[in-house]
JSON list of C-alpha atoms and ligand atoms in Angstrom, two decimals:
[
{"chain": "U", "resi": 1, "resn": "UNK", "atom": "CA", "xyz": [-2.49, 10.90, -17.98]},
{"chain": "U", "resi": 2, "resn": "UNK", "atom": "CA", "xyz": [0.65, 8.36, -17.72]},
{"chain": "U", "resi": 3, "resn": "UNK", "atom": "CA", "xyz": [1.61, 7.09, -14.16]},
{"chain": "U", "resi": 4, "resn": "UNK", "atom": "CA", "xyz": [4.49, 5.01, -12.62]},
{"chain": "U", "resi": 5, "resn": "UNK", "atom": "CA", "xyz": [2.68, 2.21, -11.04]},
{"chain": "U", "resi": 6, "resn": "UNK", "atom": "CA", "xyz": [3.86, 0.76, -7.93]},
{"chain": "U", "resi": 7, "resn": "UNK", "atom": "CA", "xyz": [2.40, 0.39, -4.22]},
{"chain": "U", "resi": 8, "resn": "UNK", "atom": "CA", "xyz": [3.78, 3.87, -3.00]},
{"chain": "U", "resi": 9, "resn": "UNK", "atom": "CA", "xyz": [1.43, 6.33, -1.19]},
{"chain": "U", "resi": 10, "resn": "UNK", "atom": "CA", "xyz": [2.64, 8.98, -3.80]},
{"chain": "U", "resi": 11, "resn": "UNK", "atom": "CA", "xyz": [1.25, 6.93, -6.56]},
{"chain": "U", "resi": 12, "resn": "UNK", "atom": "CA", "xyz": [-1.88, 6.24, -4.62]},
{"chain": "U", "resi": 13, "resn": "UNK", "atom": "CA", "xyz": [-2.45, 10.01, -4.16]},
{"chain": "U", "resi": 14, "resn": "UNK", "atom": "CA", "xyz": [-1.28, 11.14, -7.67]},
{"chain": "U", "resi": 15, "resn": "UNK", "atom": "CA", "xyz": [-4.00, 8.86, -9.14]},
{"chain": "U", "resi": 16, "resn": "UNK", "atom": "CA", "xyz": [-6.76, 10.06, -6.66]},
{"chain": "U", "resi": 17, "resn": "UNK", "atom": "CA", "xyz": [-5.85, 13.81, -7.01]},
{"chain": "U", "resi": 18, "resn": "UNK", "atom": "CA", "xyz": [-5.94, 13.31, -10.75]},
{"chain": "U", "resi": 19, "resn": "UNK", "atom": "CA", "xyz": [-9.22, 11.46, -10.57]},
{"chain": "U", "resi": 20, "resn": "UNK", "atom": "CA", "xyz": [-11.18, 13.67, -8.19]},
{"chain": "U", "resi": 21, "resn": "UNK", "atom": "CA", "xyz": [-11.02, 16.48, -10.98]},
{"chain": "U", "resi": 22, "resn": "UNK", "atom": "CA", "xyz": [-13.44, 14.66, -13.23]},
{"chain": "U", "resi": 23, "resn": "UNK", "atom": "CA", "xyz": [-15.12, 11.99, -10.67]},
{"chain": "U", "resi": 24, "resn": "UNK", "atom": "CA", "xyz": [-16.92, 12.35, -7.47]},
{"chain": "U", "resi": 25, "resn": "UNK", "atom": "CA", "xyz": [-15.27, 10.26, -5.15]},
{"chain": "U", "resi": 26, "resn": "UNK", "atom": "CA", "xyz": [-17.56, 8.73, -2.27]},
{"chain": "U", "resi": 27, "resn": "UNK", "atom": "CA", "xyz": [-18.26, 6.02, 0.43]},
{"chain": "U", "resi": 28, "resn": "UNK", "atom": "CA", "xyz": [-20.26, 3.02, -0.07]},
{"chain": "U", "resi": 29, "resn": "UNK", "atom": "CA", "xyz": [-23.30, 4.18, 1.96]},
{"chain": "U", "resi": 30, "resn": "UNK", "atom": "CA", "xyz": [-23.92, 6.91, -0.58]},
{"chain": "U", "resi": 31, "resn": "UNK", "atom": "CA", "xyz": [-23.87, 4.21, -3.52]},
{"chain": "U", "resi": 32, "resn": "UNK", "atom": "CA", "xyz": [-27.47, 4.96, -4.69]},
{"chain": "U", "resi": 33, "resn": "UNK", "atom": "CA", "xyz": [-26.97, 8.57, -4.40]},
{"chain": "U", "resi": 34, "resn": "UNK", "atom": "CA", "xyz": [-23.65, 8.45, -6.35]},
{"chain": "U", "resi": 35, "resn": "UNK", "atom": "CA", "xyz": [-25.28, 6.63, -8.93]},
{"chain": "U", "resi": 36, "resn": "UNK", "atom": "CA", "xyz": [-27.03, 10.02, -10.16]},
{"chain": "U", "resi": 37, "resn": "UNK", "atom": "CA", "xyz": [-23.43, 11.24, -11.18]},
{"chain": "U", "resi": 38, "resn": "UNK", "atom": "CA", "xyz": [-22.15, 10.45, -14.79]},
{"chain": "U", "resi": 39, "resn": "UNK", "atom": "CA", "xyz": [-18.65, 9.59, -13.05]},
{"chain": "U", "resi": 40, "resn": "UNK", "atom": "CA", "xyz": [-18.01, 8.37, -9.61]},
{"chain": "U", "resi": 41, "resn": "UNK", "atom": "CA", "xyz": [-15.55, 6.22, -7.58]},
{"chain": "U", "resi": 42, "resn": "UNK", "atom": "CA", "xyz": [-16.09, 4.52, -4.27]},
{"chain": "U", "resi": 43, "resn": "UNK", "atom": "CA", "xyz": [-13.06, 3.99, -2.30]},
{"chain": "U", "resi": 44, "resn": "UNK", "atom": "CA", "xyz": [-13.08, 1.22, 0.09]},
{"chain": "U", "resi": 45, "resn": "UNK", "atom": "CA", "xyz": [-10.54, -0.23, 2.53]},
{"chain": "U", "resi": 46, "resn": "UNK", "atom": "CA", "xyz": [-10.52, -3.59, 4.33]},
{"chain": "U", "resi": 47, "resn": "UNK", "atom": "CA", "xyz": [-8.70, -3.38, 7.65]},
{"chain": "U", "resi": 48, "resn": "UNK", "atom": "CA", "xyz": [-7.36, -6.81, 7.67]},
{"chain": "U", "resi": 49, "resn": "UNK", "atom": "CA", "xyz": [-4.00, -6.17, 9.20]},
{"chain": "U", "resi": 50, "resn": "UNK", "atom": "CA", "xyz": [-3.70, -2.99, 11.25]},
{"chain": "U", "resi": 51, "resn": "UNK", "atom": "CA", "xyz": [-6.01, -0.21, 12.66]},
{"chain": "U", "resi": 52, "resn": "UNK", "atom": "CA", "xyz": [-3.02, 1.98, 12.91]},
{"chain": "U", "resi": 53, "resn": "UNK", "atom": "CA", "xyz": [-1.65, 1.72, 9.14]},
{"chain": "U", "resi": 54, "resn": "UNK", "atom": "CA", "xyz": [-5.06, 2.39, 8.25]},
{"chain": "U", "resi": 55, "resn": "UNK", "atom": "CA", "xyz": [-5.77, 5.45, 10.30]},
{"chain": "U", "resi": 56, "resn": "UNK", "atom": "CA", "xyz": [-2.49, 6.96, 8.87]},
{"chain": "U", "resi": 57, "resn": "UNK", "atom": "CA", "xyz": [-4.10, 6.37, 5.33]},
{"chain": "U", "resi": 58, "resn": "UNK", "atom": "CA", "xyz": [-7.37, 7.89, 6.68]},
{"chain": "U", "resi": 59, "resn": "UNK", "atom": "CA", "xyz": [-5.47, 11.02, 7.73]},
{"chain": "U", "resi": 60, "resn": "UNK", "atom": "CA", "xyz": [-3.79, 11.70, 4.44]},
{"chain": "U", "resi": 61, "resn": "UNK", "atom": "CA", "xyz": [-7.01, 11.06, 2.55]},
{"chain": "U", "resi": 62, "resn": "UNK", "atom": "CA", "xyz": [-8.74, 13.83, 4.55]},
{"chain": "U", "resi": 63, "resn": "UNK", "atom": "CA", "xyz": [-5.90, 16.04, 3.86]},
{"chain": "U", "resi": 64, "resn": "UNK", "atom": "CA", "xyz": [-6.36, 15.25, 0.07]},
{"chain": "U", "resi": 65, "resn": "UNK", "atom": "CA", "xyz": [-10.25, 15.92, 0.54]},
{"chain": "U", "resi": 66, "resn": "UNK", "atom": "CA", "xyz": [-11.16, 12.30, -0.09]},
{"chain": "U", "resi": 67, "resn": "UNK", "atom": "CA", "xyz": [-13.58, 10.39, 1.86]},
{"chain": "U", "resi": 68, "resn": "UNK", "atom": "CA", "xyz": [-13.62, 6.52, 2.13]},
{"chain": "U", "resi": 69, "resn": "UNK", "atom": "CA", "xyz": [-15.28, 3.80, 3.69]},
{"chain": "U", "resi": 70, "resn": "UNK", "atom": "CA", "xyz": [-13.10, 1.56, 6.45]},
{"chain": "U", "resi": 71, "resn": "UNK", "atom": "CA", "xyz": [-14.39, -2.07, 6.89]},
{"chain": "U", "resi": 72, "resn": "UNK", "atom": "CA", "xyz": [-13.38, -3.09, 10.44]},
{"chain": "U", "resi": 73, "resn": "UNK", "atom": "CA", "xyz": [-13.08, -6.78, 11.63]},
{"chain": "U", "resi": 74, "resn": "UNK", "atom": "CA", "xyz": [-14.37, -7.68, 14.94]},
{"chain": "U", "resi": 75, "resn": "UNK", "atom": "CA", "xyz": [-12.80, -11.02, 14.58]},
{"chain": "U", "resi": 76, "resn": "UNK", "atom": "CA", "xyz": [-9.36, -10.22, 13.50]},
{"chain": "U", "resi": 77, "resn": "UNK", "atom": "CA", "xyz": [-6.29, -12.24, 14.50]},
{"chain": "U", "resi": 78, "resn": "UNK", "atom": "CA", "xyz": [-4.12, -9.42, 14.53]},
{"chain": "U", "resi": 79, "resn": "UNK", "atom": "CA", "xyz": [-5.96, -6.52, 16.17]},
{"chain": "U", "resi": 80, "resn": "UNK", "atom": "CA", "xyz": [-8.64, -6.28, 18.84]},
{"chain": "U", "resi": 81, "resn": "UNK", "atom": "CA", "xyz": [-11.26, -3.82, 17.72]},
{"chain": "U", "resi": 82, "resn": "UNK", "atom": "CA", "xyz": [-13.07, -3.94, 20.78]},
{"chain": "U", "resi": 83, "resn": "UNK", "atom": "CA", "xyz": [-10.29, -2.41, 23.06]},
{"chain": "U", "resi": 84, "resn": "UNK", "atom": "CA", "xyz": [-10.81, 1.02, 24.43]},
{"chain": "U", "resi": 85, "resn": "UNK", "atom": "CA", "xyz": [-7.66, 2.25, 22.52]},
{"chain": "U", "resi": 86, "resn": "UNK", "atom": "CA", "xyz": [-8.91, 0.87, 19.28]},
{"chain": "U", "resi": 87, "resn": "UNK", "atom": "CA", "xyz": [-12.63, 2.11, 19.94]},
{"chain": "U", "resi": 88, "resn": "UNK", "atom": "CA", "xyz": [-11.18, 5.67, 20.21]},
{"chain": "U", "resi": 89, "resn": "UNK", "atom": "CA", "xyz": [-9.07, 5.12, 16.88]},
{"chain": "U", "resi": 90, "resn": "UNK", "atom": "CA", "xyz": [-12.24, 3.88, 14.99]},
{"chain": "U", "resi": 91, "resn": "UNK", "atom": "CA", "xyz": [-13.96, 7.10, 16.02]},
{"chain": "U", "resi": 92, "resn": "UNK", "atom": "CA", "xyz": [-11.12, 9.06, 14.60]},
{"chain": "U", "resi": 93, "resn": "UNK", "atom": "CA", "xyz": [-11.83, 7.65, 11.09]},
{"chain": "U", "resi": 94, "resn": "UNK", "atom": "CA", "xyz": [-15.42, 9.25, 11.53]},
{"chain": "U", "resi": 95, "resn": "UNK", "atom": "CA", "xyz": [-13.81, 12.44, 12.54]},
{"chain": "U", "resi": 96, "resn": "UNK", "atom": "CA", "xyz": [-11.50, 12.45, 9.43]},
{"chain": "U", "resi": 97, "resn": "UNK", "atom": "CA", "xyz": [-14.98, 12.28, 7.44]},
{"chain": "U", "resi": 98, "resn": "UNK", "atom": "CA", "xyz": [-14.84, 8.55, 6.59]},
{"chain": "U", "resi": 99, "resn": "UNK", "atom": "CA", "xyz": [-17.34, 5.85, 6.87]},
{"chain": "U", "resi": 100, "resn": "UNK", "atom": "CA", "xyz": [-16.99, 2.96, 9.12]},
{"chain": "U", "resi": 101, "resn": "UNK", "atom": "CA", "xyz": [-18.45, -0.35, 7.95]},
{"chain": "U", "resi": 102, "resn": "UNK", "atom": "CA", "xyz": [-18.25, -4.06, 9.38]},
{"chain": "U", "resi": 103, "resn": "UNK", "atom": "CA", "xyz": [-15.78, -6.44, 7.66]},
{"chain": "U", "resi": 104, "resn": "UNK", "atom": "CA", "xyz": [-17.55, -9.68, 8.63]},
{"chain": "U", "resi": 105, "resn": "UNK", "atom": "CA", "xyz": [-16.00, -13.08, 8.48]},
{"chain": "U", "resi": 106, "resn": "UNK", "atom": "CA", "xyz": [-18.34, -16.12, 7.82]},
{"chain": "U", "resi": 107, "resn": "UNK", "atom": "CA", "xyz": [-15.73, -18.73, 7.95]},
{"chain": "U", "resi": 108, "resn": "UNK", "atom": "CA", "xyz": [-16.81, -19.63, 11.66]},
{"chain": "U", "resi": 109, "resn": "UNK", "atom": "CA", "xyz": [-20.66, -19.74, 10.74]},
{"chain": "U", "resi": 110, "resn": "UNK", "atom": "CA", "xyz": [-22.57, -22.87, 10.01]},
{"chain": "U", "resi": 111, "resn": "UNK", "atom": "CA", "xyz": [-25.33, -21.82, 8.02]},
{"chain": "U", "resi": 112, "resn": "UNK", "atom": "CA", "xyz": [-26.58, -18.87, 5.80]},
{"chain": "U", "resi": 113, "resn": "UNK", "atom": "CA", "xyz": [-29.09, -18.11, 8.54]},
{"chain": "U", "resi": 114, "resn": "UNK", "atom": "CA", "xyz": [-26.37, -18.06, 11.21]},
{"chain": "U", "resi": 115, "resn": "UNK", "atom": "CA", "xyz": [-24.17, -15.85, 8.90]},
{"chain": "U", "resi": 116, "resn": "UNK", "atom": "CA", "xyz": [-26.93, -13.23, 8.67]},
{"chain": "U", "resi": 117, "resn": "UNK", "atom": "CA", "xyz": [-27.45, -13.27, 12.53]},
{"chain": "U", "resi": 118, "resn": "UNK", "atom": "CA", "xyz": [-23.87, -12.88, 13.02]},
{"chain": "U", "resi": 119, "resn": "UNK", "atom": "CA", "xyz": [-23.46, -9.85, 10.81]},
{"chain": "U", "resi": 120, "resn": "UNK", "atom": "CA", "xyz": [-26.60, -8.24, 12.43]},
{"chain": "U", "resi": 121, "resn": "UNK", "atom": "CA", "xyz": [-25.11, -8.78, 16.07]},
{"chain": "U", "resi": 122, "resn": "UNK", "atom": "CA", "xyz": [-21.59, -7.49, 15.09]},
{"chain": "U", "resi": 123, "resn": "UNK", "atom": "CA", "xyz": [-22.70, -4.62, 13.41]},
{"chain": "U", "resi": 124, "resn": "UNK", "atom": "CA", "xyz": [-25.13, -3.64, 16.42]},
{"chain": "U", "resi": 125, "resn": "UNK", "atom": "CA", "xyz": [-22.20, -4.15, 18.71]},
{"chain": "U", "resi": 126, "resn": "UNK", "atom": "CA", "xyz": [-19.83, -2.04, 16.68]},
{"chain": "U", "resi": 127, "resn": "UNK", "atom": "CA", "xyz": [-22.39, 0.92, 16.26]},
{"chain": "U", "resi": 128, "resn": "UNK", "atom": "CA", "xyz": [-22.88, 0.78, 20.02]},
{"chain": "U", "resi": 129, "resn": "UNK", "atom": "CA", "xyz": [-19.14, 1.23, 20.63]},
{"chain": "U", "resi": 130, "resn": "UNK", "atom": "CA", "xyz": [-18.56, 3.89, 18.31]},
{"chain": "U", "resi": 131, "resn": "UNK", "atom": "CA", "xyz": [-22.09, 5.65, 18.51]},
{"chain": "U", "resi": 132, "resn": "UNK", "atom": "CA", "xyz": [-22.46, 5.62, 14.94]},
{"chain": "U", "resi": 133, "resn": "UNK", "atom": "CA", "xyz": [-24.82, 3.82, 12.65]},
{"chain": "U", "resi": 134, "resn": "UNK", "atom": "CA", "xyz": [-23.29, 0.92, 10.60]},
{"chain": "U", "resi": 135, "resn": "UNK", "atom": "CA", "xyz": [-24.88, 1.16, 6.96]},
{"chain": "U", "resi": 136, "resn": "UNK", "atom": "CA", "xyz": [-22.47, -0.61, 5.07]},
{"chain": "U", "resi": 137, "resn": "UNK", "atom": "CA", "xyz": [-20.76, -4.25, 5.31]},
{"chain": "U", "resi": 138, "resn": "UNK", "atom": "CA", "xyz": [-18.29, -6.19, 3.40]},
{"chain": "U", "resi": 139, "resn": "UNK", "atom": "CA", "xyz": [-16.99, -9.92, 3.39]},
{"chain": "U", "resi": 140, "resn": "UNK", "atom": "CA", "xyz": [-13.60, -10.87, 4.60]},
{"chain": "U", "resi": 141, "resn": "UNK", "atom": "CA", "xyz": [-11.80, -13.76, 2.65]},
{"chain": "U", "resi": 142, "resn": "UNK", "atom": "CA", "xyz": [-14.75, -14.53, 0.53]},
{"chain": "U", "resi": 143, "resn": "UNK", "atom": "CA", "xyz": [-12.76, -17.44, -1.60]},
{"chain": "U", "resi": 144, "resn": "UNK", "atom": "CA", "xyz": [-12.38, -19.38, 1.59]},
{"chain": "U", "resi": 145, "resn": "UNK", "atom": "CA", "xyz": [-16.04, -19.85, 2.65]},
{"chain": "U", "resi": 146, "resn": "UNK", "atom": "CA", "xyz": [-19.12, -21.27, 0.98]},
{"chain": "U", "resi": 147, "resn": "UNK", "atom": "CA", "xyz": [-21.59, -19.42, 3.26]},
{"chain": "U", "resi": 148, "resn": "UNK", "atom": "CA", "xyz": [-23.41, -16.42, 1.71]},
{"chain": "U", "resi": 149, "resn": "UNK", "atom": "CA", "xyz": [-25.19, -13.30, 3.01]},
{"chain": "U", "resi": 150, "resn": "UNK", "atom": "CA", "xyz": [-28.88, -13.12, 1.63]},
{"chain": "U", "resi": 151, "resn": "UNK", "atom": "CA", "xyz": [-28.50, -9.65, 0.41]},
{"chain": "U", "resi": 152, "resn": "UNK", "atom": "CA", "xyz": [-32.17, -9.18, -0.04]},
{"chain": "U", "resi": 153, "resn": "UNK", "atom": "CA", "xyz": [-32.68, -9.56, 3.81]},
{"chain": "U", "resi": 154, "resn": "UNK", "atom": "CA", "xyz": [-30.31, -7.03, 4.64]},
{"chain": "U", "resi": 155, "resn": "UNK", "atom": "CA", "xyz": [-30.90, -3.35, 5.87]},
{"chain": "U", "resi": 156, "resn": "UNK", "atom": "CA", "xyz": [-27.33, -3.00, 5.09]},
{"chain": "U", "resi": 157, "resn": "UNK", "atom": "CA", "xyz": [-25.39, -2.04, 1.84]},
{"chain": "U", "resi": 158, "resn": "UNK", "atom": "CA", "xyz": [-23.03, -4.83, 1.09]},
{"chain": "U", "resi": 159, "resn": "UNK", "atom": "CA", "xyz": [-20.02, -3.73, -0.86]},
{"chain": "U", "resi": 160, "resn": "UNK", "atom": "CA", "xyz": [-19.89, -7.08, -2.77]},
{"chain": "U", "resi": 161, "resn": "UNK", "atom": "CA", "xyz": [-23.81, -7.30, -3.64]},
{"chain": "U", "resi": 162, "resn": "UNK", "atom": "CA", "xyz": [-24.14, -8.25, -7.32]},
{"chain": "U", "resi": 163, "resn": "UNK", "atom": "CA", "xyz": [-26.55, -5.39, -7.81]},
{"chain": "U", "resi": 164, "resn": "UNK", "atom": "CA", "xyz": [-23.85, -3.24, -6.97]},
{"chain": "U", "resi": 165, "resn": "UNK", "atom": "CA", "xyz": [-20.86, -4.94, -8.63]},
{"chain": "U", "resi": 166, "resn": "UNK", "atom": "CA", "xyz": [-22.73, -5.38, -11.77]},
{"chain": "U", "resi": 167, "resn": "UNK", "atom": "CA", "xyz": [-23.48, -1.86, -12.61]},
{"chain": "U", "resi": 168, "resn": "UNK", "atom": "CA", "xyz": [-19.87, -0.53, -11.71]},
{"chain": "U", "resi": 169, "resn": "UNK", "atom": "CA", "xyz": [-15.94, -1.66, -12.68]},
{"chain": "U", "resi": 170, "resn": "UNK", "atom": "CA", "xyz": [-14.68, -3.18, -9.54]},
{"chain": "U", "resi": 171, "resn": "UNK", "atom": "CA", "xyz": [-10.99, -3.33, -9.06]},
{"chain": "U", "resi": 172, "resn": "UNK", "atom": "CA", "xyz": [-8.94, -4.72, -5.82]},
{"chain": "U", "resi": 173, "resn": "UNK", "atom": "CA", "xyz": [-5.56, -4.83, -4.73]},
{"chain": "U", "resi": 174, "resn": "UNK", "atom": "CA", "xyz": [-5.99, -8.01, -2.66]},
{"chain": "U", "resi": 175, "resn": "UNK", "atom": "CA", "xyz": [-2.72, -9.91, -1.96]},
{"chain": "U", "resi": 176, "resn": "UNK", "atom": "CA", "xyz": [-0.82, -6.55, -3.45]},
{"chain": "U", "resi": 177, "resn": "UNK", "atom": "CA", "xyz": [-1.78, -7.87, -6.81]},
{"chain": "U", "resi": 178, "resn": "UNK", "atom": "CA", "xyz": [-4.26, -5.80, -9.05]},
{"chain": "U", "resi": 179, "resn": "UNK", "atom": "CA", "xyz": [-5.61, -8.61, -11.03]},
{"chain": "U", "resi": 180, "resn": "UNK", "atom": "CA", "xyz": [-7.09, -6.34, -13.78]},
{"chain": "U", "resi": 181, "resn": "UNK", "atom": "CA", "xyz": [-4.26, -3.79, -13.54]},
{"chain": "U", "resi": 182, "resn": "UNK", "atom": "CA", "xyz": [-3.44, -0.93, -11.10]},
{"chain": "U", "resi": 183, "resn": "UNK", "atom": "CA", "xyz": [-6.68, 1.25, -10.43]},
{"chain": "U", "resi": 184, "resn": "UNK", "atom": "CA", "xyz": [-4.81, 4.38, -12.55]},
{"chain": "U", "resi": 185, "resn": "UNK", "atom": "CA", "xyz": [-5.49, 2.16, -15.78]},
{"chain": "U", "resi": 186, "resn": "UNK", "atom": "CA", "xyz": [-9.34, 2.50, -15.29]},
{"chain": "U", "resi": 187, "resn": "UNK", "atom": "CA", "xyz": [-9.25, 6.29, -14.64]},
{"chain": "U", "resi": 188, "resn": "UNK", "atom": "CA", "xyz": [-10.70, 7.93, -17.61]},
{"chain": "U", "resi": 189, "resn": "UNK", "atom": "CA", "xyz": [-11.68, 4.50, -19.10]},
{"chain": "U", "resi": 190, "resn": "UNK", "atom": "CA", "xyz": [-14.42, 3.47, -16.69]},
{"chain": "U", "resi": 191, "resn": "UNK", "atom": "CA", "xyz": [-17.11, 6.08, -15.41]},
{"chain": "U", "resi": 192, "resn": "UNK", "atom": "CA", "xyz": [-18.08, 4.21, -12.41]},
{"chain": "U", "resi": 193, "resn": "UNK", "atom": "CA", "xyz": [-15.54, 2.40, -10.30]},
{"chain": "U", "resi": 194, "resn": "UNK", "atom": "CA", "xyz": [-15.33, 0.75, -6.96]},
{"chain": "U", "resi": 195, "resn": "UNK", "atom": "CA", "xyz": [-11.85, 0.61, -5.84]},
{"chain": "U", "resi": 196, "resn": "UNK", "atom": "CA", "xyz": [-10.77, -1.92, -2.83]},
{"chain": "U", "resi": 197, "resn": "UNK", "atom": "CA", "xyz": [-7.53, -1.27, -1.27]},
{"chain": "U", "resi": 198, "resn": "UNK", "atom": "CA", "xyz": [-5.79, -2.85, 1.60]},
{"chain": "U", "resi": 199, "resn": "UNK", "atom": "CA", "xyz": [-3.83, -0.08, 3.48]},
{"chain": "U", "resi": 200, "resn": "UNK", "atom": "CA", "xyz": [-1.17, -2.26, 4.67]},
{"chain": "U", "resi": 201, "resn": "UNK", "atom": "CA", "xyz": [-0.02, -2.64, 0.95]},
{"chain": "U", "resi": 202, "resn": "UNK", "atom": "CA", "xyz": [0.68, 1.06, 0.69]},
{"chain": "U", "resi": 203, "resn": "UNK", "atom": "CA", "xyz": [3.65, 2.65, 2.17]},
{"chain": "U", "resi": 204, "resn": "UNK", "atom": "CA", "xyz": [5.62, 5.92, 1.70]},
{"chain": "U", "resi": 205, "resn": "UNK", "atom": "CA", "xyz": [8.49, 3.97, -0.19]},
{"chain": "U", "resi": 206, "resn": "UNK", "atom": "CA", "xyz": [6.85, 0.89, -1.99]},
{"chain": "U", "resi": 207, "resn": "UNK", "atom": "CA", "xyz": [8.08, -2.38, -0.62]},
{"chain": "U", "resi": 208, "resn": "UNK", "atom": "CA", "xyz": [7.40, -6.10, -1.46]},
{"chain": "U", "resi": 209, "resn": "UNK", "atom": "CA", "xyz": [4.42, -8.25, 0.13]},
{"chain": "U", "resi": 210, "resn": "UNK", "atom": "CA", "xyz": [7.11, -10.32, 1.93]},
{"chain": "U", "resi": 211, "resn": "UNK", "atom": "CA", "xyz": [8.95, -7.29, 3.31]},
{"chain": "U", "resi": 212, "resn": "UNK", "atom": "CA", "xyz": [5.76, -5.62, 4.42]},
{"chain": "U", "resi": 213, "resn": "UNK", "atom": "CA", "xyz": [4.55, -8.61, 6.30]},
{"chain": "U", "resi": 214, "resn": "UNK", "atom": "CA", "xyz": [8.00, -9.24, 7.94]},
{"chain": "U", "resi": 215, "resn": "UNK", "atom": "CA", "xyz": [8.05, -5.65, 9.03]},
{"chain": "U", "resi": 216, "resn": "UNK", "atom": "CA", "xyz": [4.56, -6.00, 10.30]},
{"chain": "U", "resi": 217, "resn": "UNK", "atom": "CA", "xyz": [5.49, -9.38, 12.31]},
{"chain": "U", "resi": 218, "resn": "UNK", "atom": "CA", "xyz": [8.52, -7.35, 13.88]},
{"chain": "U", "resi": 219, "resn": "UNK", "atom": "CA", "xyz": [5.97, -4.56, 14.74]},
{"chain": "U", "resi": 220, "resn": "UNK", "atom": "CA", "xyz": [3.55, -6.95, 16.35]},
{"chain": "U", "resi": 221, "resn": "UNK", "atom": "CA", "xyz": [6.32, -8.59, 18.38]},
{"chain": "U", "resi": 222, "resn": "UNK", "atom": "CA", "xyz": [7.34, -5.16, 19.75]},
{"chain": "U", "resi": 223, "resn": "UNK", "atom": "CA", "xyz": [3.83, -4.43, 20.74]},
{"chain": "U", "resi": 224, "resn": "UNK", "atom": "CA", "xyz": [3.57, -7.80, 22.55]},
{"chain": "U", "resi": 225, "resn": "UNK", "atom": "CA", "xyz": [6.81, -7.30, 24.06]},
{"chain": "U", "resi": 226, "resn": "UNK", "atom": "CA", "xyz": [5.69, -3.94, 25.44]},
{"chain": "U", "resi": 227, "resn": "UNK", "atom": "CA", "xyz": [2.58, -5.36, 26.79]},
{"chain": "U", "resi": 228, "resn": "UNK", "atom": "CA", "xyz": [4.20, -8.22, 28.50]},
{"chain": "U", "resi": 229, "resn": "UNK", "atom": "CA", "xyz": [6.64, -5.89, 30.18]},
{"chain": "U", "resi": 230, "resn": "UNK", "atom": "CA", "xyz": [3.72, -3.90, 31.57]},
{"chain": "U", "resi": 231, "resn": "UNK", "atom": "CA", "xyz": [2.15, -6.94, 32.87]},
{"chain": "U", "resi": 232, "resn": "UNK", "atom": "CA", "xyz": [5.52, -7.99, 34.72]},
{"chain": "U", "resi": 233, "resn": "UNK", "atom": "CA", "xyz": [5.56, -4.53, 36.21]},
{"chain": "U", "resi": 234, "resn": "UNK", "atom": "CA", "xyz": [2.01, -4.91, 37.42]},
{"chain": "U", "resi": 235, "resn": "UNK", "atom": "CA", "xyz": [2.90, -8.35, 38.76]},
{"chain": "U", "resi": 236, "resn": "UNK", "atom": "CA", "xyz": [5.96, -6.98, 40.62]},
{"chain": "U", "resi": 237, "resn": "UNK", "atom": "CA", "xyz": [4.15, -4.32, 42.21]},
{"chain": "U", "resi": 238, "resn": "UNK", "atom": "CA", "xyz": [1.49, -6.67, 43.35]},
{"chain": "U", "resi": 239, "resn": "UNK", "atom": "CA", "xyz": [4.05, -8.91, 44.96]},
{"chain": "U", "resi": 240, "resn": "UNK", "atom": "CA", "xyz": [5.90, -6.01, 46.49]},
{"chain": "U", "resi": 241, "resn": "UNK", "atom": "CA", "xyz": [2.43, -4.89, 48.12]},
{"chain": "U", "resi": 242, "resn": "UNK", "atom": "CA", "xyz": [1.72, -8.33, 49.29]},
{"chain": "U", "resi": 243, "resn": "UNK", "atom": "CA", "xyz": [5.30, -8.42, 51.11]},
{"chain": "U", "resi": 244, "resn": "UNK", "atom": "CA", "xyz": [4.51, -5.03, 52.93]},
{"chain": "U", "resi": 245, "resn": "UNK", "atom": "CA", "xyz": [1.28, -5.89, 54.19]},
{"chain": "I", "resi": 1, "resn": "ZN", "atom": "ZN1", "xyz": [-0.91, 2.73, -11.31]},
{"chain": "I", "resi": 2, "resn": "ZN", "atom": "ZN1", "xyz": [-10.57, -8.71, 4.56]}
]
């Protein structure tokens, strides 16, 4: 099958719709179950920038009959996973049939033990908030930290555990750059695949990394502006109330 590669949602779903005819597509939690299939693809997404953009992809995947794992950061600089609104959105991924995992960031931790402790605490917090067990985890910005999770001590499946990665072909679109070629190149050539994508890079019409990030910046500024205006309104009513007392 020949594809024209780009970072459009059209290409994304052309590839997966083609792949799902001969591969079982599943979530990280089911890794050991999926091993029983001759051909499988595990789809994993790291939610590094935006819950909203990821949720749009999650809805499309559901419409295409595809389940995947979305890894949520509790320490994101771009979104607050703990806000009421976002908790409801995170629950929506589950309703679409996807798995929610914890995307952990070890950069603030000082030792391997502290790292493990942080992952356990964060996953407990996330599972309490969404009322659903967290079974899978994945590290954020692995290249920026030397700390490691000691996988054998975990009750989780870590998507980057060598036990997993050594038994599959792993491809990632990190920094909107397929280091080993677009995911479509591996369909039919590899029988067991883990595909990591970052939803922010995939748009209806394909766009460059720079353009996507500047649009993202504009959207974030709009959000802040709306929030600040709401706060100003609250302040105004507060002072009006004081005046009338
Ligand atoms: Zn491609
Ligand atoms: Zn990440």
